Amino acid sequence: MNWKEAVSITRIPADFDRWDDVLALITDAFAGMDGVIDPPSSAHLLTADTLRDKARREIGFVALNGDRIVGCVFALERTAEYYVGKLAVAPDCQGQGIGRRLMQAVEDLGRSRGKAAVELQTRIELTGNHAAFARFGFHETERTAHEGYIRPTSITMRKVLA
């Protein structure tokens, strides 16, 4: 069995109890941004409890390889689109299409709910992410600055759902 057959994408159920595992995944996946992005990632502020709360407000998906959580993504429903946040793939599993499959789950959700688009933000410094999201069909729509910053710190990207 290859990795594509081994990895399943599952919507996070209401009784999900593996928030420590999701937190560890996000921490590991976002660690490469430390010292690269300014301001630091909001991932540093997450706890198992805040992730549980996030899942009450948003729809989450996990990528499972057997019992191991190797990816996650959260989608916040807005009027016309879903806003994607905390897309994370375990560092040793990156480059295998797991992120694309997680994003596809959000896009499928958006289409099923009649949304026009999926939107996300990525940091200015993360040019590899810009390219990856462009390959997924996203286009830059604006640049914004975090509070207290004059220069742009984030790029908003949008994909229209057909």
mmCIF file of C-alpha atoms in Angstrom:
data_model
loop_
_atom_site.group_PDB
_atom_site.id
_atom_site.type_symbol
_atom_site.label_atom_id
_atom_site.label_comp_id
_atom_site.label_asym_id
_atom_site.label_seq_id
_atom_site.Cartn_x
_atom_site.Cartn_y
_atom_site.Cartn_z
ATOM 1 C CA MET A 1 0.000 0.000 0.000
ATOM 2 C CA ASN A 2 1.428 3.425 -0.918
ATOM 3 C CA TRP A 3 1.088 6.579 1.198
ATOM 4 C CA LYS A 4 -1.887 7.877 -0.825
ATOM 5 C CA GLU A 5 -3.831 4.745 0.066
ATOM 6 C CA ALA A 6 -2.624 4.848 3.674
ATOM 7 C CA VAL A 7 -3.580 8.485 4.386
ATOM 8 C CA SER A 8 -7.249 9.257 4.902
ATOM 9 C CA ILE A 9 -8.833 12.701 5.268
ATOM 10 C CA THR A 10 -11.520 12.815 7.937
ATOM 11 C CA ARG A 11 -13.745 15.576 9.250
ATOM 12 C CA ILE A 12 -13.055 16.142 12.951
ATOM 13 C CA PRO A 13 -16.046 14.744 14.860
ATOM 14 C CA ALA A 14 -17.697 16.484 17.820
ATOM 15 C CA ASP A 15 -16.340 13.857 20.245
ATOM 16 C CA PHE A 16 -12.729 14.188 19.010
ATOM 17 C CA ASP A 17 -10.290 13.878 21.911
ATOM 18 C CA ARG A 18 -6.820 14.066 20.362
ATOM 19 C CA TRP A 19 -6.213 17.803 20.664
ATOM 20 C CA ASP A 20 -2.757 17.298 22.178
ATOM 21 C CA ASP A 21 -1.786 15.378 19.025
ATOM 22 C CA VAL A 22 -3.128 18.147 16.768
ATOM 23 C CA LEU A 23 -1.278 20.750 18.824
ATOM 24 C CA ALA A 24 1.977 18.773 18.527
ATOM 25 C CA LEU A 25 1.452 18.470 14.763
ATOM 26 C CA ILE A 26 0.874 22.217 14.314
ATOM 27 C CA THR A 27 3.838 23.056 16.561
ATOM 28 C CA ASP A 28 6.132 20.762 14.542
ATOM 29 C CA ALA A 29 4.807 21.912 11.162
ATOM 30 C CA PHE A 30 5.092 25.617 12.008
ATOM 31 C CA ALA A 31 8.510 25.372 13.742
ATOM 32 C CA GLY A 32 10.316 26.178 10.479
ATOM 33 C CA MET A 33 8.740 29.638 10.515
ATOM 34 C CA ASP A 34 10.450 30.600 13.777
ATOM 35 C CA GLY A 35 12.987 33.311 13.069
ATOM 36 C CA VAL A 36 11.685 33.642 9.488
ATOM 37 C CA ILE A 37 8.351 35.425 9.879
ATOM 38 C CA ASP A 38 7.702 38.629 11.782
ATOM 39 C CA PRO A 39 5.544 38.826 13.809
ATOM 40 C CA PRO A 40 5.834 35.251 15.123
ATOM 41 C CA SER A 41 3.119 32.742 14.250
ATOM 42 C CA SER A 42 -0.098 32.716 16.253
ATOM 43 C CA ALA A 43 0.465 28.945 16.454
ATOM 44 C CA HIS A 44 2.613 29.706 19.514
ATOM 45 C CA LEU A 45 -0.543 30.816 21.330
ATOM 46 C CA LEU A 46 -2.468 27.596 20.711
ATOM 47 C CA THR A 47 -3.288 25.062 23.406
ATOM 48 C CA ALA A 48 -5.296 21.864 23.296
ATOM 49 C CA ASP A 49 -8.193 23.818 24.806
ATOM 50 C CA THR A 50 -8.039 26.649 22.249
ATOM 51 C CA LEU A 51 -7.959 24.079 19.438
ATOM 52 C CA ARG A 52 -11.031 22.376 20.912
ATOM 53 C CA ASP A 53 -12.755 25.776 21.014
ATOM 54 C CA LYS A 54 -11.644 26.492 17.439
ATOM 55 C CA ALA A 55 -13.265 23.242 16.311
ATOM 56 C CA ARG A 56 -16.554 24.338 17.883
ATOM 57 C CA ARG A 57 -16.562 27.471 15.678
ATOM 58 C CA GLU A 58 -14.944 26.017 12.570
ATOM 59 C CA ILE A 59 -14.919 22.798 10.599
ATOM 60 C CA GLY A 60 -11.717 20.834 10.946
ATOM 61 C CA PHE A 61 -10.210 17.985 9.005
ATOM 62 C CA VAL A 62 -7.356 15.671 9.924
ATOM 63 C CA ALA A 63 -5.165 13.517 7.727
ATOM 64 C CA LEU A 64 -4.569 10.116 9.278
ATOM 65 C CA ASN A 65 -1.893 7.591 8.411
ATOM 66 C CA GLY A 66 -3.140 4.656 10.417
ATOM 67 C CA ASP A 67 -3.638 6.133 13.873
ATOM 68 C CA ARG A 68 -1.083 8.936 13.389
ATOM 69 C CA ILE A 69 -2.361 12.458 12.689
ATOM 70 C CA VAL A 70 -0.134 13.716 9.852
ATOM 71 C CA GLY A 71 -2.104 16.796 8.807
ATOM 72 C CA CYS A 72 -4.905 19.162 9.710
ATOM 73 C CA VAL A 73 -6.799 22.194 8.467
ATOM 74 C CA PHE A 74 -9.578 24.380 9.848
ATOM 75 C CA ALA A 75 -12.231 26.241 7.850
ATOM 76 C CA LEU A 76 -14.250 29.155 9.178
ATOM 77 C CA GLU A 77 -17.576 29.665 7.415
ATOM 78 C CA ARG A 78 -18.186 33.196 6.181
ATOM 79 C CA THR A 79 -21.079 34.526 4.129
ATOM 80 C CA ALA A 80 -19.551 33.938 0.684
ATOM 81 C CA GLU A 81 -16.540 31.727 1.410
ATOM 82 C CA TYR A 82 -14.617 29.544 3.809
ATOM 83 C CA TYR A 83 -11.513 31.019 5.408
ATOM 84 C CA VAL A 84 -8.757 28.444 5.795
ATOM 85 C CA GLY A 85 -6.448 28.454 8.782
ATOM 86 C CA LYS A 86 -3.825 26.319 10.454
ATOM 87 C CA LEU A 87 -3.132 24.078 7.481
ATOM 88 C CA ALA A 88 -0.376 21.837 8.814
ATOM 89 C CA VAL A 89 1.383 18.700 7.576
ATOM 90 C CA ALA A 90 3.922 16.763 9.619
ATOM 91 C CA PRO A 91 7.427 17.739 8.441
ATOM 92 C CA ASP A 92 8.334 14.151 7.508
ATOM 93 C CA CYS A 93 5.170 13.879 5.382
ATOM 94 C CA GLN A 94 5.405 17.177 3.489
ATOM 95 C CA GLY A 95 5.612 17.065 -0.285
ATOM 96 C CA GLN A 96 3.376 14.009 -0.550
ATOM 97 C CA GLY A 97 0.119 15.763 -1.467
ATOM 98 C CA ILE A 98 -1.438 15.691 1.999
ATOM 99 C CA GLY A 99 -1.820 19.480 2.144
ATOM 100 C CA ARG A 100 -3.456 19.446 -1.286
ATOM 101 C CA ARG A 101 -5.898 16.747 -0.140
ATOM 102 C CA LEU A 102 -6.752 18.719 3.016
ATOM 103 C CA MET A 103 -7.383 21.827 0.918
ATOM 104 C CA GLN A 104 -9.508 19.735 -1.458
ATOM 105 C CA ALA A 105 -11.661 18.679 1.511
ATOM 106 C CA VAL A 106 -12.288 22.362 2.326
ATOM 107 C CA GLU A 107 -13.044 23.155 -1.322
ATOM 108 C CA ASP A 108 -15.490 20.238 -1.517
ATOM 109 C CA LEU A 109 -17.148 21.490 1.670
ATOM 110 C CA GLY A 110 -17.397 24.982 0.181
ATOM 111 C CA ARG A 111 -18.987 23.711 -3.005
ATOM 112 C CA SER A 112 -21.454 21.564 -1.041
ATOM 113 C CA ARG A 113 -22.474 24.652 0.975
ATOM 114 C CA GLY A 114 -22.781 26.914 -2.070
ATOM 115 C CA LYS A 115 -19.770 29.076 -1.265
ATOM 116 C CA ALA A 116 -18.156 31.142 -4.010
ATOM 117 C CA ALA A 117 -14.564 30.794 -2.834
ATOM 118 C CA VAL A 118 -11.968 29.661 -0.341
ATOM 119 C CA GLU A 119 -9.677 32.285 1.154
ATOM 120 C CA LEU A 120 -6.509 32.158 3.255
ATOM 121 C CA GLN A 121 -3.611 34.252 4.414
ATOM 122 C CA THR A 122 0.060 33.405 4.248
ATOM 123 C CA ARG A 123 3.029 35.379 5.422
ATOM 124 C CA ILE A 124 5.027 37.623 3.107
ATOM 125 C CA GLU A 125 8.264 35.763 3.900
ATOM 126 C CA LEU A 126 6.895 32.298 3.062
ATOM 127 C CA THR A 127 7.403 32.401 -0.693
ATOM 128 C CA GLY A 128 7.252 28.609 -0.936
ATOM 129 C CA ASN A 129 3.716 28.753 0.459
ATOM 130 C CA HIS A 130 2.764 31.439 -2.093
ATOM 131 C CA ALA A 131 3.927 29.150 -4.897
ATOM 132 C CA ALA A 132 2.202 26.089 -3.438
ATOM 133 C CA PHE A 133 -1.119 27.882 -3.058
ATOM 134 C CA ALA A 134 -0.783 29.278 -6.593
ATOM 135 C CA ARG A 135 -0.381 25.686 -7.829
ATOM 136 C CA PHE A 136 -3.604 24.868 -5.941
ATOM 137 C CA GLY A 137 -5.370 27.625 -7.939
ATOM 138 C CA PHE A 138 -5.190 30.503 -5.441
ATOM 139 C CA HIS A 139 -4.476 34.100 -6.492
ATOM 140 C CA GLU A 140 -3.260 37.017 -4.399
ATOM 141 C CA THR A 141 -5.994 39.533 -3.634
ATOM 142 C CA GLU A 142 -4.346 41.876 -1.111
ATOM 143 C CA ARG A 143 -1.474 42.472 1.284
ATOM 144 C CA THR A 144 -2.144 43.483 4.868
ATOM 145 C CA ALA A 145 -0.139 44.401 7.955
ATOM 146 C CA HIS A 146 -0.486 42.919 11.423
ATOM 147 C CA GLU A 147 -1.366 45.396 14.150
ATOM 148 C CA GLY A 148 1.615 47.599 14.942
ATOM 149 C CA TYR A 149 3.342 47.000 11.588
ATOM 150 C CA ILE A 150 3.622 49.535 8.788
ATOM 151 C CA ARG A 151 4.892 47.109 6.149
ATOM 152 C CA PRO A 152 2.707 44.309 4.784
ATOM 153 C CA THR A 153 3.149 41.083 6.756
ATOM 154 C CA SER A 154 0.504 38.837 5.139
ATOM 155 C CA ILE A 155 -0.811 38.018 1.703
ATOM 156 C CA THR A 156 -4.487 37.165 1.259
ATOM 157 C CA MET A 157 -5.084 34.534 -1.410
ATOM 158 C CA ARG A 158 -8.399 33.393 -2.851
ATOM 159 C CA LYS A 159 -9.596 30.523 -4.980
ATOM 160 C CA VAL A 160 -12.929 30.832 -6.748
ATOM 161 C CA LEU A 161 -14.914 27.612 -6.577
ATOM 162 C CA ALA A 162 -16.480 26.493 -9.818
#
